[in-house]
């Protein structure tokens, strides 16, 4: 490894910023030279800038400005932009996060350029290849040199896909590090007042393509959400993806407040004070688990089953959502295991940083990338 090696983090979408912040902070504390490449997959101030401010992330060294498009167009722009910047910056290691298109593109570019990579949040599987994220997860984990898992089931999934155990590190969940770091600032009262909400309310976030990309799915979902709003007032910080279609499906009403996406601290403050959360977000399933807020996930599956076994999460169909909401509001949060997932303790970032820093010093943590067969 050369003197003063360089680590680059490739970030593009809202959840990436939340997962990267603790890793960037911990590497900084170890004195590692690093920089952020922002791909520009998310670009609205409320989908990007506000997270850099709330999470204390440093300014990116480059913003590729790829923006939106079909999967092919967006991924192609990401590949071209990332190849250029990786060649220019000559990193010793590129760190990618989660399952978004920016992650997929970065891992492909680095694999072809022979640049080493680490994947944070490796090994999550919904086993639903109809989700673009699942495709991104499988490809990313097949190509990454070092894999950081957030929950134990990831280890067996990665093993069954032929990933050598020596490449995989169970480190806990950096998204939960960010949550713990923000916890002292999470106060529902000012947000509730600003949005004109009553004391008891529910929060809904919905952006999965399967829920919002067709008129039929959006209508079925909106009808179910309106039904819930007759039980409890709802606030919906609406992701830009579904905004127009959810509005066209009639997401409005005396007890439904549709607002722009919220900043990280405002959103989690609102979640902390909520009686119920309805979501299809990956990260929100994890955050409600730690905050002990009942969560109904409107999806047929989850890549985060630990939020069901060790958390407050339940999967529901739109048809079952109103009855499930009634039950959740009556029962409150219940967690089957009675304890949080292992290592969701706010120390995942430092664990990741420790492994990366040892790797940069030459510890042989990624033998398979040097051409060995999986053991
Ligand atoms: C992406 C991720 C998804 C993740 C989500 C987090 C992929 C394949 N999907 O989905 O896994 O859960 O981010 O929020 O990478 N748009 C704006 N402003 C923005 C960003 C997006 O208006 O700043 C709108 C555009 O109309 C765009 C649409 O949202 O076409 C979708 O954006 P995109 O980044 O392609 O996918 P997401 O649905 O955000
Ligand atoms: N989030 C936010 N404001 C919002 C909605 C979500 O700050 O209006 C945060 C949320 O707390 C979590 C992250 O965004 O930390 C999750 O992102 P998203 O739901 O967009 O993506 P996913 O996790 O589904 O990939």
Tab-separated table of C-alpha atoms and ligand atoms in Angstrom:
chain	number	residue	atom	x	y	z
A	1	UNK	CA	0.000	0.000	0.000
A	2	UNK	CA	1.344	3.477	-0.850
A	3	UNK	CA	2.092	6.204	1.722
A	4	UNK	CA	-1.008	8.041	2.941
A	5	UNK	CA	-3.588	5.936	1.086
A	6	UNK	CA	-6.869	7.464	-0.105
A	7	UNK	CA	-10.377	6.152	0.646
A	8	UNK	CA	-13.292	7.403	-1.462
A	9	UNK	CA	-16.951	7.002	-0.459
A	10	UNK	CA	-19.447	6.886	-3.330
A	11	UNK	CA	-22.785	8.335	-2.238
A	12	UNK	CA	-25.801	9.189	-4.307
A	13	UNK	CA	-29.141	8.783	-2.567
A	14	UNK	CA	-30.726	9.812	0.737
A	15	UNK	CA	-30.108	6.573	2.680
A	16	UNK	CA	-26.435	6.514	1.583
A	17	UNK	CA	-25.739	9.752	3.425
A	18	UNK	CA	-27.195	8.388	6.667
A	19	UNK	CA	-25.156	5.154	6.459
A	20	UNK	CA	-21.884	6.824	5.474
A	21	UNK	CA	-21.752	9.587	8.077
A	22	UNK	CA	-20.562	7.392	10.997
A	23	UNK	CA	-17.982	5.628	8.812
A	24	UNK	CA	-16.594	8.923	7.521
A	25	UNK	CA	-16.443	10.303	11.057
A	26	UNK	CA	-14.677	7.213	12.438
A	27	UNK	CA	-12.144	7.059	9.595
A	28	UNK	CA	-11.467	10.757	10.163
A	29	UNK	CA	-10.725	10.024	13.804
A	30	UNK	CA	-8.169	7.431	12.703
A	31	UNK	CA	-6.525	10.019	10.443
A	32	UNK	CA	-7.350	8.227	7.190
A	33	UNK	CA	-7.243	10.429	4.054
A	34	UNK	CA	-10.702	10.311	2.476
A	35	UNK	CA	-13.208	12.057	0.248
A	36	UNK	CA	-16.838	11.802	-0.825
A	37	UNK	CA	-17.921	11.413	-4.439
A	38	UNK	CA	-21.554	12.541	-4.715
A	39	UNK	CA	-23.040	11.007	-7.825
A	40	UNK	CA	-26.003	13.406	-7.864
A	41	UNK	CA	-28.552	10.568	-8.060
A	42	UNK	CA	-30.517	12.598	-5.498
A	43	UNK	CA	-30.163	16.316	-6.068
A	44	UNK	CA	-33.084	18.243	-4.526
A	45	UNK	CA	-31.910	20.189	-1.490
A	46	UNK	CA	-34.385	18.240	0.658
A	47	UNK	CA	-33.086	14.901	-0.653
A	48	UNK	CA	-29.390	15.745	-0.372
A	49	UNK	CA	-28.017	19.045	1.063
A	50	UNK	CA	-30.104	18.828	4.212
A	51	UNK	CA	-28.483	15.459	5.035
A	52	UNK	CA	-24.956	16.819	4.647
A	53	UNK	CA	-25.894	19.577	7.096
A	54	UNK	CA	-27.803	17.399	9.585
A	55	UNK	CA	-25.204	14.619	9.576
A	56	UNK	CA	-22.107	16.840	9.521
A	57	UNK	CA	-20.800	15.238	6.325
A	58	UNK	CA	-17.881	17.022	4.625
A	59	UNK	CA	-18.351	18.662	1.208
A	60	UNK	CA	-17.911	16.141	-1.622
A	61	UNK	CA	-14.678	16.339	-3.576
A	62	UNK	CA	-16.762	15.855	-6.723
A	63	UNK	CA	-20.439	15.916	-7.686
A	64	UNK	CA	-21.163	14.023	-10.887
A	65	UNK	CA	-24.663	15.459	-11.279
A	66	UNK	CA	-26.048	12.334	-12.962
A	67	UNK	CA	-29.658	13.077	-11.938
A	68	UNK	CA	-32.666	10.930	-12.779
A	69	UNK	CA	-33.524	8.626	-15.669
A	70	UNK	CA	-34.495	5.085	-16.547
A	71	UNK	CA	-32.327	2.429	-14.914
A	72	UNK	CA	-30.236	2.099	-18.074
A	73	UNK	CA	-29.783	5.835	-18.586
A	74	UNK	CA	-29.034	6.578	-14.952
A	75	UNK	CA	-26.663	3.610	-14.559
A	76	UNK	CA	-24.889	4.449	-17.821
A	77	UNK	CA	-24.342	8.055	-16.698
A	78	UNK	CA	-23.107	6.783	-13.340
A	79	UNK	CA	-20.644	4.383	-14.999
A	80	UNK	CA	-19.184	7.063	-17.254
A	81	UNK	CA	-18.949	9.674	-14.497
A	82	UNK	CA	-17.530	7.316	-11.900
A	83	UNK	CA	-14.929	5.797	-14.225
A	84	UNK	CA	-13.558	9.254	-14.922
A	85	UNK	CA	-13.441	10.397	-11.313
A	86	UNK	CA	-11.974	7.137	-9.976
A	87	UNK	CA	-9.208	7.262	-12.594
A	88	UNK	CA	-8.520	10.869	-11.753
A	89	UNK	CA	-8.522	10.465	-7.956
A	90	UNK	CA	-6.652	7.107	-7.841
A	91	UNK	CA	-8.185	5.829	-4.577
A	92	UNK	CA	-6.728	2.846	-2.741
A	93	UNK	CA	-10.199	1.802	-1.608
A	94	UNK	CA	-13.731	2.782	-2.641
A	95	UNK	CA	-16.507	2.334	-0.070
A	96	UNK	CA	-20.088	1.851	-1.276
A	97	UNK	CA	-23.296	1.720	0.764
A	98	UNK	CA	-26.621	-0.071	0.563
A	99	UNK	CA	-28.381	-1.017	-2.634
A	100	UNK	CA	-28.947	2.001	-4.864
A	101	UNK	CA	-27.921	2.412	-8.510
A	102	UNK	CA	-24.927	4.570	-7.511
A	103	UNK	CA	-23.646	1.614	-5.451
A	104	UNK	CA	-24.037	-0.837	-8.335
A	105	UNK	CA	-22.264	1.483	-10.779
A	106	UNK	CA	-19.373	2.179	-8.407
A	107	UNK	CA	-18.724	-1.503	-7.768
A	108	UNK	CA	-18.745	-2.284	-11.505
A	109	UNK	CA	-16.420	0.572	-12.356
A	110	UNK	CA	-13.953	-0.362	-9.611
A	111	UNK	CA	-14.028	-4.058	-10.488
A	112	UNK	CA	-13.082	-3.214	-14.080
A	113	UNK	CA	-10.410	-0.703	-13.049
A	114	UNK	CA	-8.933	-3.096	-10.486
A	115	UNK	CA	-9.669	-0.753	-7.576
A	116	UNK	CA	-10.450	-2.421	-4.245
A	117	UNK	CA	-13.918	-1.958	-2.783
A	118	UNK	CA	-15.788	-2.306	0.498
A	119	UNK	CA	-19.566	-2.704	0.749
A	120	UNK	CA	-21.339	-1.420	3.838
A	121	UNK	CA	-24.689	-3.186	4.428
A	122	UNK	CA	-23.705	-6.371	2.621
A	123	UNK	CA	-25.770	-9.551	2.536
A	124	UNK	CA	-29.301	-8.207	2.913
A	125	UNK	CA	-31.676	-10.207	0.729
A	126	UNK	CA	-35.391	-9.898	0.022
A	127	UNK	CA	-35.106	-12.805	-2.481
A	128	UNK	CA	-37.292	-10.702	-4.750
A	129	UNK	CA	-35.418	-10.037	-7.985
A	130	UNK	CA	-38.347	-7.867	-9.090
A	131	UNK	CA	-36.883	-5.168	-6.838
A	132	UNK	CA	-34.121	-3.175	-8.526
A	133	UNK	CA	-32.366	-2.990	-5.156
A	134	UNK	CA	-32.112	-6.796	-4.911
A	135	UNK	CA	-30.298	-6.945	-8.251
A	136	UNK	CA	-27.951	-4.230	-7.029
A	137	UNK	CA	-27.303	-6.082	-3.747
A	138	UNK	CA	-26.423	-9.404	-5.400
A	139	UNK	CA	-24.047	-7.857	-7.945
A	140	UNK	CA	-22.425	-5.572	-5.380
A	141	UNK	CA	-21.749	-8.409	-2.945
A	142	UNK	CA	-20.363	-10.643	-5.706
A	143	UNK	CA	-17.775	-7.997	-6.612
A	144	UNK	CA	-16.854	-6.332	-3.316
A	145	UNK	CA	-13.461	-7.123	-1.739
A	146	UNK	CA	-14.515	-6.420	1.850
A	147	UNK	CA	-18.127	-6.871	2.998
A	148	UNK	CA	-19.610	-5.274	6.109
A	149	UNK	CA	-22.791	-6.974	7.331
A	150	UNK	CA	-25.376	-5.248	9.518
A	151	UNK	CA	-27.184	-8.346	10.760
A	152	UNK	CA	-26.245	-12.000	11.318
A	153	UNK	CA	-28.490	-13.609	8.681
A	154	UNK	CA	-26.386	-11.834	6.045
A	155	UNK	CA	-23.484	-14.134	6.869
A	156	UNK	CA	-25.297	-17.279	5.795
A	157	UNK	CA	-26.765	-15.627	2.686
A	158	UNK	CA	-23.307	-14.491	1.601
A	159	UNK	CA	-21.826	-17.925	2.341
A	160	UNK	CA	-24.523	-19.591	0.240
A	161	UNK	CA	-23.637	-17.279	-2.652
A	162	UNK	CA	-19.995	-18.355	-2.432
A	163	UNK	CA	-18.567	-15.290	-0.716
A	164	UNK	CA	-15.631	-16.437	1.441
A	165	UNK	CA	-16.167	-15.833	5.148
A	166	UNK	CA	-12.769	-14.142	5.341
A	167	UNK	CA	-14.114	-11.199	3.329
A	168	UNK	CA	-17.125	-10.630	5.584
A	169	UNK	CA	-17.241	-8.639	8.827
A	170	UNK	CA	-20.335	-8.398	11.023
A	171	UNK	CA	-20.089	-4.828	12.292
A	172	UNK	CA	-23.626	-3.766	13.214
A	173	UNK	CA	-25.668	-1.029	11.604
A	174	UNK	CA	-24.174	2.391	10.816
A	175	UNK	CA	-27.664	3.779	10.089
A	176	UNK	CA	-28.343	3.168	13.775
A	177	UNK	CA	-25.093	4.941	14.717
A	178	UNK	CA	-26.523	8.022	12.984
A	179	UNK	CA	-29.783	7.587	14.841
A	180	UNK	CA	-28.041	7.404	18.224
A	181	UNK	CA	-25.884	10.411	17.359
A	182	UNK	CA	-29.033	12.413	16.528
A	183	UNK	CA	-31.069	11.143	19.483
A	184	UNK	CA	-30.405	14.110	21.829
A	185	UNK	CA	-31.695	16.467	19.084
A	186	UNK	CA	-34.848	14.473	18.334
A	187	UNK	CA	-37.700	16.573	19.678
A	188	UNK	CA	-41.125	16.005	18.113
A	189	UNK	CA	-42.730	19.145	19.599
A	190	UNK	CA	-41.374	21.871	17.258
A	191	UNK	CA	-42.002	19.765	14.116
A	192	UNK	CA	-45.488	18.815	15.290
A	193	UNK	CA	-46.253	22.460	15.909
A	194	UNK	CA	-44.781	23.663	12.603
A	195	UNK	CA	-46.811	21.105	10.661
A	196	UNK	CA	-49.982	21.798	12.660
A	197	UNK	CA	-50.344	18.198	13.843
A	198	UNK	CA	-52.289	16.999	16.861
A	199	UNK	CA	-50.489	15.294	19.740
A	200	UNK	CA	-51.383	11.799	18.514
A	201	UNK	CA	-50.533	11.182	14.875
A	202	UNK	CA	-49.096	8.630	12.453
A	203	UNK	CA	-46.341	9.105	9.834
A	204	UNK	CA	-46.327	7.513	6.373
A	205	UNK	CA	-43.484	7.323	3.802
A	206	UNK	CA	-44.062	5.541	0.506
A	207	UNK	CA	-41.742	5.374	-2.479
A	208	UNK	CA	-41.209	1.765	-3.616
A	209	UNK	CA	-41.816	1.394	-7.372
A	210	UNK	CA	-44.212	-1.520	-6.711
A	211	UNK	CA	-46.362	0.820	-4.597
A	212	UNK	CA	-46.215	4.107	-6.466
A	213	UNK	CA	-45.265	3.526	-10.095
A	214	UNK	CA	-48.635	2.361	-11.416
A	215	UNK	CA	-52.012	4.052	-11.156
A	216	UNK	CA	-53.612	0.844	-9.822
A	217	UNK	CA	-51.062	0.218	-7.057
A	218	UNK	CA	-51.092	3.877	-6.002
A	219	UNK	CA	-54.897	3.905	-5.843
A	220	UNK	CA	-55.098	0.759	-3.739
A	221	UNK	CA	-52.465	2.112	-1.353
A	222	UNK	CA	-53.983	5.576	-1.096
A	223	UNK	CA	-57.432	4.136	-0.367
A	224	UNK	CA	-55.930	2.085	2.477
A	225	UNK	CA	-54.007	5.077	3.857
A	226	UNK	CA	-57.159	7.234	3.748
A	227	UNK	CA	-58.918	4.502	5.665
A	228	UNK	CA	-56.196	4.673	8.353
A	229	UNK	CA	-56.554	8.476	8.481
A	230	UNK	CA	-60.092	7.951	9.736
A	231	UNK	CA	-58.512	6.284	12.802
A	232	UNK	CA	-55.602	8.673	13.353
A	233	UNK	CA	-54.376	11.870	11.645
A	234	UNK	CA	-51.527	11.166	9.241
A	235	UNK	CA	-48.563	13.156	7.987
A	236	UNK	CA	-46.939	12.048	4.739
A	237	UNK	CA	-43.510	13.534	3.893
A	238	UNK	CA	-43.762	12.563	0.271
A	239	UNK	CA	-40.748	11.234	-1.675
A	240	UNK	CA	-40.500	12.924	-5.098
A	241	UNK	CA	-40.807	9.580	-6.859
A	242	UNK	CA	-44.449	9.022	-5.897
A	243	UNK	CA	-45.570	12.620	-5.446
A	244	UNK	CA	-47.614	13.076	-8.620
A	245	UNK	CA	-49.090	9.574	-8.699
A	246	UNK	CA	-50.105	9.529	-5.037
A	247	UNK	CA	-51.723	12.971	-5.436
A	248	UNK	CA	-53.567	11.807	-8.547
A	249	UNK	CA	-54.797	8.775	-6.593
A	250	UNK	CA	-56.388	11.164	-4.085
A	251	UNK	CA	-53.854	11.342	-1.237
A	252	UNK	CA	-55.465	14.260	0.553
A	253	UNK	CA	-58.151	14.790	3.121
A	254	UNK	CA	-59.064	16.422	6.398
A	255	UNK	CA	-56.768	14.099	8.370
A	256	UNK	CA	-53.966	13.691	5.837
A	257	UNK	CA	-51.160	16.228	5.699
A	258	UNK	CA	-48.917	15.797	2.665
A	259	UNK	CA	-45.633	17.669	3.064
A	260	UNK	CA	-42.273	17.868	1.275
A	261	UNK	CA	-39.569	15.381	2.288
A	262	UNK	CA	-38.256	16.306	5.718
A	263	UNK	CA	-34.665	16.751	6.801
A	264	UNK	CA	-33.115	13.914	8.791
A	265	UNK	CA	-33.509	15.411	12.264
A	266	UNK	CA	-37.042	16.694	11.586
A	267	UNK	CA	-38.150	13.373	10.146
A	268	UNK	CA	-36.767	11.247	12.969
A	269	UNK	CA	-38.192	13.688	15.525
A	270	UNK	CA	-41.595	13.167	13.971
A	271	UNK	CA	-41.130	9.379	13.952
A	272	UNK	CA	-40.016	9.410	17.574
A	273	UNK	CA	-43.268	11.085	18.624
A	274	UNK	CA	-45.561	9.038	16.346
A	275	UNK	CA	-48.102	6.477	17.519
A	276	UNK	CA	-47.597	4.535	14.282
A	277	UNK	CA	-45.424	4.536	11.152
A	278	UNK	CA	-46.554	3.229	7.780
A	279	UNK	CA	-43.715	2.770	5.310
A	280	UNK	CA	-42.077	0.897	2.471
A	281	UNK	CA	-38.629	2.339	3.238
A	282	UNK	CA	-35.762	0.047	4.182
A	283	UNK	CA	-34.125	2.410	6.639
A	284	UNK	CA	-37.333	3.422	8.367
A	285	UNK	CA	-38.020	-0.236	9.293
A	286	UNK	CA	-34.709	-0.207	11.170
A	287	UNK	CA	-35.152	3.191	12.806
A	288	UNK	CA	-38.632	2.401	14.149
A	289	UNK	CA	-37.224	-0.834	15.608
A	290	UNK	CA	-34.716	1.128	17.663
A	291	UNK	CA	-37.122	3.941	18.562
A	292	UNK	CA	-39.760	1.381	19.628
A	293	UNK	CA	-42.474	2.829	17.375
A	294	UNK	CA	-44.938	0.372	15.765
A	295	UNK	CA	-44.156	0.055	12.051
A	296	UNK	CA	-46.348	-1.369	9.298
A	297	UNK	CA	-44.384	-2.066	6.130
A	298	UNK	CA	-46.525	-2.203	3.020
A	299	UNK	CA	-44.525	-4.792	1.121
A	300	UNK	CA	-44.790	-8.533	0.463
A	301	UNK	CA	-41.264	-9.128	1.802
A	302	UNK	CA	-38.370	-7.455	3.554
A	303	UNK	CA	-34.597	-7.768	3.271
A	304	UNK	CA	-34.560	-6.755	6.935
A	305	UNK	CA	-36.405	-9.621	8.693
A	306	UNK	CA	-34.514	-8.792	11.887
A	307	UNK	CA	-36.812	-5.761	12.253
A	308	UNK	CA	-39.683	-8.246	12.573
A	309	UNK	CA	-37.993	-10.783	14.860
A	310	UNK	CA	-36.176	-8.192	17.007
A	311	UNK	CA	-38.205	-5.083	16.337
A	312	UNK	CA	-41.560	-3.427	15.882
A	313	UNK	CA	-42.033	-4.137	12.190
A	314	UNK	CA	-44.910	-6.050	10.531
A	315	UNK	CA	-45.463	-6.693	6.819
A	316	UNK	CA	-48.915	-5.832	5.492
A	317	UNK	CA	-50.769	-5.716	2.213
A	318	UNK	CA	-52.729	-2.552	1.389
A	319	UNK	CA	-55.943	-4.520	1.943
A	320	UNK	CA	-54.872	-5.490	5.474
A	321	UNK	CA	-53.372	-2.107	6.382
A	322	UNK	CA	-56.434	-0.514	8.070
A	323	UNK	CA	-57.043	-3.511	10.360
A	324	UNK	CA	-53.338	-3.833	11.122
A	325	UNK	CA	-53.204	-0.119	11.987
A	326	UNK	CA	-56.159	-0.496	14.330
A	327	UNK	CA	-54.428	-3.366	16.104
A	328	UNK	CA	-51.046	-1.608	16.267
A	329	UNK	CA	-52.665	1.531	17.682
A	330	UNK	CA	-54.434	-0.538	20.325
A	331	UNK	CA	-51.436	-2.742	21.230
A	332	UNK	CA	-48.553	-0.243	20.883
A	333	UNK	CA	-45.082	-1.469	19.998
A	334	UNK	CA	-44.296	-5.107	20.640
A	335	UNK	CA	-40.915	-6.702	19.939
A	336	UNK	CA	-40.939	-10.516	19.804
A	337	UNK	CA	-37.316	-11.024	20.854
A	338	UNK	CA	-37.430	-8.302	23.500
A	339	UNK	CA	-33.938	-7.142	22.566
A	340	UNK	CA	-32.397	-5.129	19.756
A	341	UNK	CA	-30.443	-6.800	16.945
A	342	UNK	CA	-26.894	-7.666	17.922
A	343	UNK	CA	-24.354	-4.831	17.497
A	344	UNK	CA	-26.990	-2.170	16.775
A	345	UNK	CA	-25.226	-0.191	19.465
A	346	UNK	CA	-23.976	2.960	17.772
A	347	UNK	CA	-20.454	1.568	17.238
A	348	UNK	CA	-20.720	0.164	13.700
A	349	UNK	CA	-18.854	3.111	12.130
A	350	UNK	CA	-15.795	2.667	14.363
A	351	UNK	CA	-15.833	-1.117	13.664
A	352	UNK	CA	-15.865	-0.488	9.905
A	353	UNK	CA	-13.115	2.106	10.240
A	354	UNK	CA	-10.940	-0.262	12.256
A	355	UNK	CA	-11.142	-2.987	9.598
A	356	UNK	CA	-10.504	-0.523	6.760
A	357	UNK	CA	-7.571	1.068	8.512
A	358	UNK	CA	-5.998	-2.351	9.210
A	359	UNK	CA	-6.592	-3.309	5.583
A	360	UNK	CA	-4.918	-0.114	4.375
A	361	UNK	CA	-1.917	-0.980	6.531
A	362	UNK	CA	-1.595	-4.251	4.665
A	363	UNK	CA	-3.474	-6.737	6.809
A	364	UNK	CA	-4.671	-9.489	4.504
A	365	UNK	CA	-8.405	-9.095	4.968
A	366	UNK	CA	-9.513	-9.764	1.413
A	367	UNK	CA	-7.720	-12.850	0.171
A	368	UNK	CA	-10.328	-13.852	-2.433
A	369	UNK	CA	-9.781	-10.684	-4.437
A	370	UNK	CA	-6.195	-11.833	-4.935
A	371	UNK	CA	-7.335	-14.733	-7.041
A	372	UNK	CA	-7.774	-17.519	-4.483
A	373	UNK	CA	-10.687	-19.907	-4.677
A	374	UNK	CA	-13.363	-19.523	-1.999
A	375	UNK	CA	-12.612	-21.918	0.894
B	1	LIG	C1	-33.595	5.372	-4.973
B	1	LIG	C2	-33.134	3.926	-4.808
B	1	LIG	C3	-33.971	3.231	-3.732
B	1	LIG	C4	-33.936	4.024	-2.443
B	1	LIG	C5	-34.331	5.464	-2.696
B	1	LIG	C6	-34.121	6.253	-1.443
B	1	LIG	C7	-32.324	2.886	-6.876
B	1	LIG	C8	-32.621	1.909	-7.930
B	1	LIG	N1	-33.320	3.169	-6.051
B	1	LIG	O1	-34.942	5.324	-5.407
B	1	LIG	O2	-33.425	1.959	-3.479
B	1	LIG	O3	-34.858	3.446	-1.554
B	1	LIG	O4	-33.492	6.022	-3.725
B	1	LIG	O5	-34.863	7.429	-1.393
B	1	LIG	O6	-31.220	3.370	-6.782
B	1	LIG	N2	-36.354	12.691	-7.822
B	1	LIG	C9	-36.474	14.034	-7.592
B	1	LIG	N3	-35.498	14.658	-6.891
B	1	LIG	C10	-34.419	14.012	-6.394
B	1	LIG	C11	-34.304	12.633	-6.631
B	1	LIG	C12	-35.289	11.979	-7.336
B	1	LIG	O7	-37.444	14.680	-8.018
B	1	LIG	O8	-33.567	14.651	-5.738
B	1	LIG	C13	-37.469	11.991	-8.554
B	1	LIG	C14	-37.262	11.925	-10.054
B	1	LIG	O9	-38.506	12.028	-10.652
B	1	LIG	C15	-36.739	10.519	-10.251
B	1	LIG	C16	-37.447	9.748	-9.162
B	1	LIG	O10	-37.543	10.658	-8.076
B	1	LIG	O11	-37.009	10.025	-11.513
B	1	LIG	C17	-36.707	8.502	-8.722
B	1	LIG	O12	-35.377	8.804	-8.310
B	1	LIG	P1	-34.245	7.654	-8.337
B	1	LIG	O13	-33.016	8.130	-7.675
B	1	LIG	O14	-34.096	7.124	-9.717
B	1	LIG	O15	-34.882	6.498	-7.523
B	1	LIG	P2	-35.624	6.544	-6.108
B	1	LIG	O16	-37.029	6.152	-6.301
B	1	LIG	O17	-35.317	7.820	-5.421
B	2	LIG	N1	-35.855	10.180	5.817
B	2	LIG	C1	-35.774	11.560	6.006
B	2	LIG	N2	-36.812	12.339	5.602
B	2	LIG	C2	-37.937	11.840	5.031
B	2	LIG	C3	-38.009	10.432	4.836
B	2	LIG	C4	-36.945	9.624	5.231
B	2	LIG	O1	-34.797	12.044	6.559
B	2	LIG	O2	-38.837	12.617	4.691
B	2	LIG	C5	-34.706	9.343	6.221
B	2	LIG	C6	-35.030	8.159	7.101
B	2	LIG	O3	-35.039	8.528	8.455
B	2	LIG	C7	-33.895	7.216	6.773
B	2	LIG	C8	-33.613	7.483	5.314
B	2	LIG	O4	-34.185	8.753	5.039
B	2	LIG	O5	-32.737	7.546	7.547
B	2	LIG	C9	-34.264	6.412	4.484
B	2	LIG	O6	-34.299	6.781	3.158
B	2	LIG	P1	-35.373	6.223	2.132
B	2	LIG	O7	-36.599	5.804	2.829
B	2	LIG	O8	-35.488	7.266	1.086
B	2	LIG	O9	-34.595	5.000	1.472
B	2	LIG	P2	-34.529	3.432	1.783
B	2	LIG	O10	-34.078	3.258	3.188
B	2	LIG	O11	-35.878	2.866	1.506
B	2	LIG	O12	-33.550	2.924	0.788
